[in-house]
Structures are given as C-alpha cells and as structure tokens.
Amino acid sequence: MEHLIDEEAFASDEDREAQKRALIEEAKDREAFQTLMSTPAGRRVARQVMAVSGLLDTGFSGDVFAAGYREGQRSVGAWLTRSVKQHAPEQFTTLFEDEQ
C-alpha cells in the first residue's frame, strides 16, 4: 500500500517562501514570452535571435575555441526555443508564419 505524505506540511517557512517566489517568476516569464510571441514584431525578434544563434547550424570547427563559441551561441537559440515552447506553446507554431 502506498502512503501519500503531504510534503507541504513539513516544508519550512523559507522553503514555502522560495516556492512562492519561483511561482511568481514562472508567471512573469510566461507573460513575457506570450507577449513577445503575440505580435509580428516580437516573433521577428525571436526569429532573428534563433537565426543569429546558428541554432540549426553545426558547431563543427577545426578550432576547438571557435567550436566552443558556436556551441555557446547555439545554446542561446536552444534556450529561446525551449522557453517559447514552454511558456507560449500555442504561439510557437506561428513563429514562422509571418515570413510567408
């Protein structure tokens, strides 16, 4: 038989406060990304960041430092893509519609 424990009952005041702050930050991020993706101008900026990051390019280079730099750039594009998919999934599909 599985026992369910209410972990909230054992959380400290600091833990509860940290969780509350994290939820507030999550809501702020969701609102920001939904706002970004709600306008053609915002989607244009998102597309430009993804393009500049080289997200779809390979990071291959004979120079290890250049490869590392490119991978750093790509991680920014990956972060943006992941954030939009997480916070504004309905709008992610409209990201490239403005180009047509």
N, CA, C and O atoms as CSV, one atom per row, in Angstrom:
chain,resi,resn,atom,element,x,y,z
A,1,MET,N,N,0.835,-1.176,0.000
A,1,MET,CA,C,0.000,0.000,0.000
A,1,MET,C,C,0.881,1.242,0.000
A,1,MET,O,O,1.843,1.335,0.763
A,2,GLU,N,N,0.554,2.163,-0.837
A,2,GLU,CA,C,1.357,3.376,-0.972
A,2,GLU,C,C,0.851,4.447,-0.010
A,2,GLU,O,O,-0.351,4.691,0.092
A,3,HIS,N,N,1.786,5.078,0.689
A,3,HIS,CA,C,1.414,6.140,1.627
A,3,HIS,C,C,1.720,7.486,0.981
A,3,HIS,O,O,2.814,7.707,0.462
A,4,LEU,N,N,0.758,8.357,1.020
A,4,LEU,CA,C,0.953,9.697,0.492
A,4,LEU,C,C,1.270,10.626,1.645
A,4,LEU,O,O,0.541,10.677,2.636
A,5,ILE,N,N,2.351,11.350,1.511
A,5,ILE,CA,C,2.772,12.278,2.561
A,5,ILE,C,C,2.640,13.683,2.028
A,5,ILE,O,O,3.086,13.983,0.921
A,6,ASP,N,N,2.033,14.532,2.808
A,6,ASP,CA,C,1.889,15.931,2.433
A,6,ASP,C,C,3.214,16.628,2.747
A,6,ASP,O,O,3.468,17.030,3.883
A,7,GLU,N,N,4.054,16.760,1.710
A,7,GLU,CA,C,5.373,17.360,1.915
A,7,GLU,C,C,5.269,18.819,2.334
A,7,GLU,O,O,6.152,19.337,3.018
A,8,GLU,N,N,4.192,19.483,1.926
A,8,GLU,CA,C,3.992,20.892,2.283
A,8,GLU,C,C,3.933,21.068,3.797
A,8,GLU,O,O,4.377,22.089,4.322
A,9,ALA,N,N,3.392,20.087,4.494
A,9,ALA,CA,C,3.270,20.181,5.946
A,9,ALA,C,C,4.639,20.198,6.624
A,9,ALA,O,O,4.779,20.724,7.728
A,10,PHE,N,N,5.650,19.624,5.965
A,10,PHE,CA,C,6.981,19.549,6.553
A,10,PHE,C,C,7.928,20.626,6.013
A,10,PHE,O,O,9.077,20.712,6.446
A,11,ALA,N,N,7.464,21.426,5.092
A,11,ALA,CA,C,8.318,22.463,4.497
A,11,ALA,C,C,8.509,23.608,5.487
A,11,ALA,O,O,7.610,23.962,6.249
A,12,SER,N,N,9.706,24.167,5.446
A,12,SER,CA,C,9.990,25.316,6.315
A,12,SER,C,C,9.365,26.570,5.715
A,12,SER,O,O,8.966,26.584,4.550
A,13,ASP,N,N,9.286,27.613,6.518
A,13,ASP,CA,C,8.761,28.890,6.021
A,13,ASP,C,C,9.610,29.398,4.859
A,13,ASP,O,O,9.080,29.959,3.900
A,14,GLU,N,N,10.919,29.204,4.942
A,14,GLU,CA,C,11.814,29.644,3.877
A,14,GLU,C,C,11.544,28.874,2.587
A,14,GLU,O,O,11.548,29.447,1.498
A,15,ASP,N,N,11.312,27.576,2.722
A,15,ASP,CA,C,11.013,26.750,1.543
A,15,ASP,C,C,9.705,27.184,0.894
A,15,ASP,O,O,9.619,27.293,-0.329
A,16,ARG,N,N,8.689,27.431,1.715
A,16,ARG,CA,C,7.398,27.877,1.179
A,16,ARG,C,C,7.543,29.232,0.494
A,16,ARG,O,O,6.955,29.462,-0.563
A,17,GLU,N,N,8.314,30.115,1.084
A,17,GLU,CA,C,8.526,31.447,0.500
A,17,GLU,C,C,9.306,31.334,-0.808
A,17,GLU,O,O,8.990,32.030,-1.773
A,18,ALA,N,N,10.308,30.478,-0.855
A,18,ALA,CA,C,11.081,30.270,-2.080
A,18,ALA,C,C,10.194,29.684,-3.175
A,18,ALA,O,O,10.302,30.078,-4.336
A,19,GLN,N,N,9.329,28.759,-2.820
A,19,GLN,CA,C,8.421,28.169,-3.797
A,19,GLN,C,C,7.440,29.223,-4.317
A,19,GLN,O,O,7.118,29.240,-5.505
A,20,LYS,N,N,6.974,30.087,-3.440
A,20,LYS,CA,C,6.057,31.148,-3.846
A,20,LYS,C,C,6.753,32.111,-4.814
A,20,LYS,O,O,6.165,32.516,-5.816
A,21,ARG,N,N,8.006,32.476,-4.515
A,21,ARG,CA,C,8.769,33.361,-5.412
A,21,ARG,C,C,9.009,32.699,-6.763
A,21,ARG,O,O,8.936,33.356,-7.802
A,22,ALA,N,N,9.294,31.404,-6.750
A,22,ALA,CA,C,9.526,30.674,-8.007
A,22,ALA,C,C,8.255,30.659,-8.860
A,22,ALA,O,O,8.333,30.805,-10.080
A,23,LEU,N,N,7.110,30.486,-8.246
A,23,LEU,CA,C,5.850,30.501,-8.989
A,23,LEU,C,C,5.567,31.880,-9.575
A,23,LEU,O,O,5.047,31.990,-10.685
A,24,ILE,N,N,5.905,32.924,-8.836
A,24,ILE,CA,C,5.721,34.292,-9.332
A,24,ILE,C,C,6.638,34.543,-10.525
A,24,ILE,O,O,6.208,35.120,-11.524
A,25,GLU,N,N,7.892,34.118,-10.431
A,25,GLU,CA,C,8.835,34.285,-11.540
A,25,GLU,C,C,8.376,33.498,-12.762
A,25,GLU,O,O,8.496,33.977,-13.889
A,26,GLU,N,N,7.856,32.301,-12.548
A,26,GLU,CA,C,7.347,31.477,-13.641
A,26,GLU,C,C,6.188,32.191,-14.344
A,26,GLU,O,O,6.112,32.193,-15.573
A,27,ALA,N,N,5.302,32.787,-13.578
A,27,ALA,CA,C,4.167,33.518,-14.161
A,27,ALA,C,C,4.654,34.737,-14.946
A,27,ALA,O,O,4.119,35.043,-16.012
A,28,LYS,N,N,5.660,35.428,-14.425
A,28,LYS,CA,C,6.228,36.587,-15.137
A,28,LYS,C,C,6.857,36.153,-16.457
A,28,LYS,O,O,6.683,36.817,-17.479
A,29,ASP,N,N,7.587,35.040,-16.436
A,29,ASP,CA,C,8.202,34.530,-17.663
A,29,ASP,C,C,7.137,34.148,-18.681
A,29,ASP,O,O,7.257,34.475,-19.862
A,30,ARG,N,N,6.092,33.455,-18.226
A,30,ARG,CA,C,5.011,33.048,-19.123
A,30,ARG,C,C,4.379,34.276,-19.781
A,30,ARG,O,O,4.157,34.291,-20.992
A,31,GLU,N,N,4.093,35.299,-18.986
A,31,GLU,CA,C,3.501,36.512,-19.532
A,31,GLU,C,C,4.442,37.193,-20.528
A,31,GLU,O,O,3.998,37.665,-21.575
A,32,ALA,N,N,5.728,37.246,-20.211
A,32,ALA,CA,C,6.699,37.894,-21.091
A,32,ALA,C,C,6.804,37.177,-22.437
A,32,ALA,O,O,6.808,37.822,-23.486
A,33,PHE,N,N,6.890,35.843,-22.410
A,33,PHE,CA,C,7.014,35.108,-23.666
A,33,PHE,C,C,5.717,35.132,-24.464
A,33,PHE,O,O,5.752,35.165,-25.694
A,34,GLN,N,N,4.585,35.116,-23.793
A,34,GLN,CA,C,3.318,35.226,-24.514
A,34,GLN,C,C,3.193,36.601,-25.162
A,34,GLN,O,O,2.688,36.719,-26.278
A,35,THR,N,N,3.650,37.636,-24.470
A,35,THR,CA,C,3.634,38.981,-25.043
A,35,THR,C,C,4.572,39.058,-26.245
A,35,THR,O,O,4.205,39.599,-27.288
A,36,LEU,N,N,5.777,38.522,-26.099
A,36,LEU,CA,C,6.743,38.509,-27.201
A,36,LEU,C,C,6.156,37.845,-28.441
A,36,LEU,O,O,6.299,38.352,-29.553
A,37,MET,N,N,5.501,36.717,-28.241
A,37,MET,CA,C,5.009,35.937,-29.363
A,37,MET,C,C,3.658,36.416,-29.896
A,37,MET,O,O,3.181,35.900,-30.907
A,38,SER,N,N,3.041,37.381,-29.242
A,38,SER,CA,C,1.701,37.819,-29.652
A,38,SER,C,C,1.713,38.860,-30.765
A,38,SER,O,O,0.665,39.173,-31.330
A,39,THR,N,N,2.886,39.398,-31.087
A,39,THR,CA,C,2.949,40.419,-32.131
A,39,THR,C,C,3.919,40.005,-33.232
A,39,THR,O,O,4.874,39.272,-32.972
A,40,PRO,N,N,3.686,40.465,-34.452
A,40,PRO,CA,C,4.636,40.163,-35.529
A,40,PRO,C,C,6.043,40.674,-35.209
A,40,PRO,O,O,7.031,40.022,-35.545
A,41,ALA,N,N,6.134,41.834,-34.564
A,41,ALA,CA,C,7.454,42.384,-34.225
A,41,ALA,C,C,8.179,41.487,-33.219
A,41,ALA,O,O,9.380,41.252,-33.350
A,42,GLY,N,N,7.466,40.994,-32.233
A,42,GLY,CA,C,8.074,40.101,-31.245
A,42,GLY,C,C,8.531,38.801,-31.861
A,42,GLY,O,O,9.611,38.301,-31.546
A,43,ARG,N,N,7.704,38.248,-32.744
A,43,ARG,CA,C,8.089,36.999,-33.420
A,43,ARG,C,C,9.283,37.234,-34.333
A,43,ARG,O,O,10.124,36.349,-34.491
A,44,ARG,N,N,9.367,38.413,-34.934
A,44,ARG,CA,C,10.516,38.746,-35.792
A,44,ARG,C,C,11.805,38.750,-34.976
A,44,ARG,O,O,12.823,38.215,-35.415
A,45,VAL,N,N,11.761,39.352,-33.794
A,45,VAL,CA,C,12.940,39.375,-32.919
A,45,VAL,C,C,13.319,37.954,-32.520
A,45,VAL,O,O,14.497,37.599,-32.531
A,46,ALA,N,N,12.331,37.145,-32.170
A,46,ALA,CA,C,12.614,35.754,-31.787
A,46,ALA,C,C,13.267,34.996,-32.944
A,46,ALA,O,O,14.235,34.264,-32.741
A,47,ARG,N,N,12.731,35.175,-34.171
A,47,ARG,CA,C,13.331,34.520,-35.348
A,47,ARG,C,C,14.761,34.989,-35.559
A,47,ARG,O,O,15.639,34.185,-35.874
A,48,GLN,N,N,15.005,36.289,-35.389
A,48,GLN,CA,C,16.357,36.810,-35.596
A,48,GLN,C,C,17.336,36.236,-34.575
A,48,GLN,O,O,18.462,35.885,-34.927
A,49,VAL,N,N,16.919,36.139,-33.327
A,49,VAL,CA,C,17.808,35.567,-32.306
A,49,VAL,C,C,18.108,34.111,-32.638
A,49,VAL,O,O,19.247,33.661,-32.507
A,50,MET,N,N,17.086,33.375,-33.068
A,50,MET,CA,C,17.316,31.976,-33.436
A,50,MET,C,C,18.261,31.868,-34.628
A,50,MET,O,O,19.125,30.992,-34.657
A,51,ALA,N,N,18.104,32.746,-35.605
A,51,ALA,CA,C,18.970,32.711,-36.784
A,51,ALA,C,C,20.406,33.085,-36.424
A,51,ALA,O,O,21.345,32.404,-36.836
A,52,VAL,N,N,20.581,34.150,-35.666
A,52,VAL,CA,C,21.920,34.606,-35.282
A,52,VAL,C,C,22.621,33.574,-34.404
A,52,VAL,O,O,23.845,33.445,-34.439
A,53,SER,N,N,21.837,32.843,-33.619
A,53,SER,CA,C,22.439,31.846,-32.730
A,53,SER,C,C,23.006,30.659,-33.498
A,53,SER,O,O,23.805,29.895,-32.958
A,54,GLY,N,N,22.599,30.500,-34.748
A,54,GLY,CA,C,23.067,29.351,-35.526
A,54,GLY,C,C,22.464,28.061,-35.019
A,54,GLY,O,O,23.080,26.999,-35.114
A,55,LEU,N,N,21.272,28.148,-34.485
A,55,LEU,CA,C,20.611,27.000,-33.868
A,55,LEU,C,C,20.568,25.790,-34.786
A,55,LEU,O,O,20.747,24.660,-34.330
A,56,LEU,N,N,20.336,26.009,-36.050
A,56,LEU,CA,C,20.223,24.884,-36.980
A,56,LEU,C,C,21.535,24.540,-37.675
A,56,LEU,O,O,21.587,23.609,-38.477
A,57,ASP,N,N,22.592,25.285,-37.372
A,57,ASP,CA,C,23.903,25.010,-37.957
A,57,ASP,C,C,24.654,23.999,-37.088
A,57,ASP,O,O,24.305,23.777,-35.928
A,58,THR,N,N,25.670,23.406,-37.658
A,58,THR,CA,C,26.516,22.527,-36.853
A,58,THR,C,C,27.538,23.384,-36.132
A,58,THR,O,O,27.902,24.458,-36.612
A,59,GLY,N,N,27.990,22.930,-35.015
A,59,GLY,CA,C,29.008,23.654,-34.267
A,59,GLY,C,C,30.405,23.210,-34.635
A,59,GLY,O,O,31.378,23.608,-33.994
A,60,PHE,N,N,30.513,22.379,-35.677
A,60,PHE,CA,C,31.803,21.798,-36.030
A,60,PHE,C,C,32.783,22.864,-36.506
A,60,PHE,O,O,32.439,23.751,-37.287
A,61,SER,N,N,33.986,22.752,-36.025
A,61,SER,CA,C,35.083,23.600,-36.470
A,61,SER,C,C,36.375,22.878,-36.116
A,61,SER,O,O,36.440,22.153,-35.124
A,62,GLY,N,N,37.396,23.081,-36.930
A,62,GLY,CA,C,38.703,22.512,-36.619
A,62,GLY,C,C,39.329,23.187,-35.411
A,62,GLY,O,O,40.201,22.616,-34.756
A,63,ASP,N,N,38.890,24.381,-35.122
A,63,ASP,CA,C,39.394,25.148,-33.984
A,63,ASP,C,C,38.478,24.907,-32.792
A,63,ASP,O,O,37.293,25.237,-32.839
A,64,VAL,N,N,39.015,24.343,-31.742
A,64,VAL,CA,C,38.211,23.989,-30.575
A,64,VAL,C,C,37.579,25.229,-29.923
A,64,VAL,O,O,36.467,25.150,-29.401
A,65,PHE,N,N,38.273,26.357,-29.949
A,65,PHE,CA,C,37.723,27.573,-29.346
A,65,PHE,C,C,36.567,28.122,-30.177
A,65,PHE,O,O,35.575,28.591,-29.620
A,66,ALA,N,N,36.684,28.068,-31.491
A,66,ALA,CA,C,35.593,28.512,-32.366
A,66,ALA,C,C,34.382,27.598,-32.196
A,66,ALA,O,O,33.244,28.067,-32.175
A,67,ALA,N,N,34.627,26.299,-32.075
A,67,ALA,CA,C,33.531,25.355,-31.872
A,67,ALA,C,C,32.822,25.631,-30.546
A,67,ALA,O,O,31.594,25.589,-30.469
A,68,GLY,N,N,33.596,25.908,-29.518
A,68,GLY,CA,C,33.016,26.237,-28.215
A,68,GLY,C,C,32.195,27.507,-28.267
A,68,GLY,O,O,31.119,27.586,-27.674
A,69,TYR,N,N,32.702,28.501,-28.975
A,69,TYR,CA,C,31.971,29.759,-29.135
A,69,TYR,C,C,30.642,29.521,-29.850
A,69,TYR,O,O,29.603,30.031,-29.431
A,70,ARG,N,N,30.685,28.746,-30.926
A,70,ARG,CA,C,29.454,28.451,-31.681
A,70,ARG,C,C,28.453,27.685,-30.834
A,70,ARG,O,O,27.252,27.952,-30.894
A,71,GLU,N,N,28.935,26.743,-30.053
A,71,GLU,CA,C,28.028,25.985,-29.185
A,71,GLU,C,C,27.395,26.903,-28.143
A,71,GLU,O,O,26.234,26.716,-27.779
A,72,GLY,N,N,28.140,27.887,-27.663
A,72,GLY,CA,C,27.567,28.874,-26.744
A,72,GLY,C,C,26.463,29.671,-27.410
A,72,GLY,O,O,25.415,29.912,-26.811
A,73,GLN,N,N,26.697,30.082,-28.651
A,73,GLN,CA,C,25.664,30.799,-29.404
A,73,GLN,C,C,24.435,29.920,-29.601
A,73,GLN,O,O,23.306,30.373,-29.413
A,74,ARG,N,N,24.653,28.673,-29.978
A,74,ARG,CA,C,23.534,27.760,-30.216
A,74,ARG,C,C,22.731,27.535,-28.943
A,74,ARG,O,O,21.517,27.344,-29.003
A,75,SER,N,N,23.395,27.557,-27.793
A,75,SER,CA,C,22.660,27.331,-26.545
A,75,SER,C,C,21.675,28.468,-26.275
A,75,SER,O,O,20.640,28.251,-25.645
A,76,VAL,N,N,21.986,29.677,-26.745
A,76,VAL,CA,C,21.048,30.794,-26.596
A,76,VAL,C,C,19.802,30.537,-27.444
A,76,VAL,O,O,18.681,30.741,-26.977
A,77,GLY,N,N,19.989,30.095,-28.670
A,77,GLY,CA,C,18.858,29.766,-29.534
A,77,GLY,C,C,18.033,28.621,-28.975
A,77,GLY,O,O,16.805,28.636,-29.050
A,78,ALA,N,N,18.714,27.627,-28.413
A,78,ALA,CA,C,18.002,26.493,-27.819
A,78,ALA,C,C,17.201,26.939,-26.603
A,78,ALA,O,O,16.072,26.492,-26.399
A,79,TRP,N,N,17.787,27.821,-25.796
A,79,TRP,CA,C,17.069,28.354,-24.628
A,79,TRP,C,C,15.821,29.111,-25.063
A,79,TRP,O,O,14.753,28.937,-24.478
A,80,LEU,N,N,15.950,29.952,-26.088
A,80,LEU,CA,C,14.800,30.713,-26.565
A,80,LEU,C,C,13.712,29.775,-27.085
A,80,LEU,O,O,12.538,29.943,-26.756
A,81,THR,N,N,14.091,28.803,-27.883
A,81,THR,CA,C,13.124,27.846,-28.418
A,81,THR,C,C,12.416,27.097,-27.291
A,81,THR,O,O,11.190,26.982,-27.288
A,82,ARG,N,N,13.186,26.594,-26.346
A,82,ARG,CA,C,12.621,25.860,-25.214
A,82,ARG,C,C,11.687,26.752,-24.392
A,82,ARG,O,O,10.622,26.307,-23.964
A,83,SER,N,N,12.080,27.996,-24.172
A,83,SER,CA,C,11.265,28.918,-23.377
A,83,SER,C,C,9.950,29.249,-24.061
A,83,SER,O,O,8.903,29.291,-23.415
A,84,VAL,N,N,10.000,29.485,-25.372
A,84,VAL,CA,C,8.770,29.776,-26.107
A,84,VAL,C,C,7.856,28.555,-26.085
A,84,VAL,O,O,6.652,28.689,-25.863
A,85,LYS,N,N,8.415,27.366,-26.313
A,85,LYS,CA,C,7.600,26.149,-26.290
A,85,LYS,C,C,6.988,25.916,-24.906
A,85,LYS,O,O,5.867,25.419,-24.799
A,86,GLN,N,N,7.710,26.270,-23.863
A,86,GLN,CA,C,7.219,26.058,-22.500
A,86,GLN,C,C,6.154,27.082,-22.113
A,86,GLN,O,O,5.128,26.723,-21.535
A,87,HIS,N,N,6.391,28.347,-22.426
A,87,HIS,CA,C,5.532,29.418,-21.921
A,87,HIS,C,C,4.454,29.875,-22.893
A,87,HIS,O,O,3.446,30.446,-22.476
A,88,ALA,N,N,4.652,29.631,-24.179
A,88,ALA,CA,C,3.674,30.061,-25.185
A,88,ALA,C,C,3.548,28.996,-26.272
A,88,ALA,O,O,3.744,29.293,-27.450
A,89,PRO,N,N,3.223,27.755,-25.890
A,89,PRO,CA,C,3.225,26.666,-26.870
A,89,PRO,C,C,2.245,26.877,-28.021
A,89,PRO,O,O,2.523,26.477,-29.152
A,90,GLU,N,N,1.100,27.501,-27.741
A,90,GLU,CA,C,0.118,27.718,-28.801
A,90,GLU,C,C,0.659,28.684,-29.846
A,90,GLU,O,O,0.307,28.600,-31.023
A,91,GLN,N,N,1.509,29.593,-29.415
A,91,GLN,CA,C,2.036,30.608,-30.315
A,91,GLN,C,C,3.321,30.179,-31.002
A,91,GLN,O,O,3.754,30.826,-31.955
A,92,PHE,N,N,3.938,29.101,-30.538
A,92,PHE,CA,C,5.193,28.652,-31.141
A,92,PHE,C,C,4.995,28.318,-32.615
A,92,PHE,O,O,5.861,28.601,-33.443
A,93,THR,N,N,3.866,27.721,-32.936
A,93,THR,CA,C,3.625,27.317,-34.319
A,93,THR,C,C,3.469,28.517,-35.251
A,93,THR,O,O,3.629,28.379,-36.464
A,94,THR,N,N,3.162,29.685,-34.705
A,94,THR,CA,C,3.002,30.881,-35.539
A,94,THR,C,C,4.324,31.613,-35.762
A,94,THR,O,O,4.369,32.622,-36.466
A,95,LEU,N,N,5.385,31.108,-35.166
A,95,LEU,CA,C,6.674,31.801,-35.208
A,95,LEU,C,C,7.128,32.120,-36.622
A,95,LEU,O,O,7.644,33.210,-36.867
A,96,PHE,N,N,6.948,31.196,-37.558
A,96,PHE,CA,C,7.471,31.391,-38.904
A,96,PHE,C,C,6.394,31.726,-39.927
A,96,PHE,O,O,6.685,31.836,-41.118
A,97,GLU,N,N,5.150,31.891,-39.474
A,97,GLU,CA,C,4.069,32.223,-40.400
A,97,GLU,C,C,4.187,33.632,-40.967
A,97,GLU,O,O,3.761,33.879,-42.095
A,98,ASP,N,N,4.758,34.558,-40.204
A,98,ASP,CA,C,4.871,35.947,-40.657
A,98,ASP,C,C,5.785,36.087,-41.861
A,98,ASP,O,O,5.655,37.037,-42.633
A,99,GLU,N,N,6.703,35.154,-42.029
A,99,GLU,CA,C,7.674,35.251,-43.132
A,99,GLU,C,C,7.027,35.007,-44.482
A,99,GLU,O,O,7.585,35.399,-45.507
A,100,GLN,N,N,5.879,34.380,-44.510
A,100,GLN,CA,C,5.281,33.983,-45.787
A,100,GLN,C,C,4.376,35.031,-46.365
A,100,GLN,O,O,3.805,34.831,-47.437
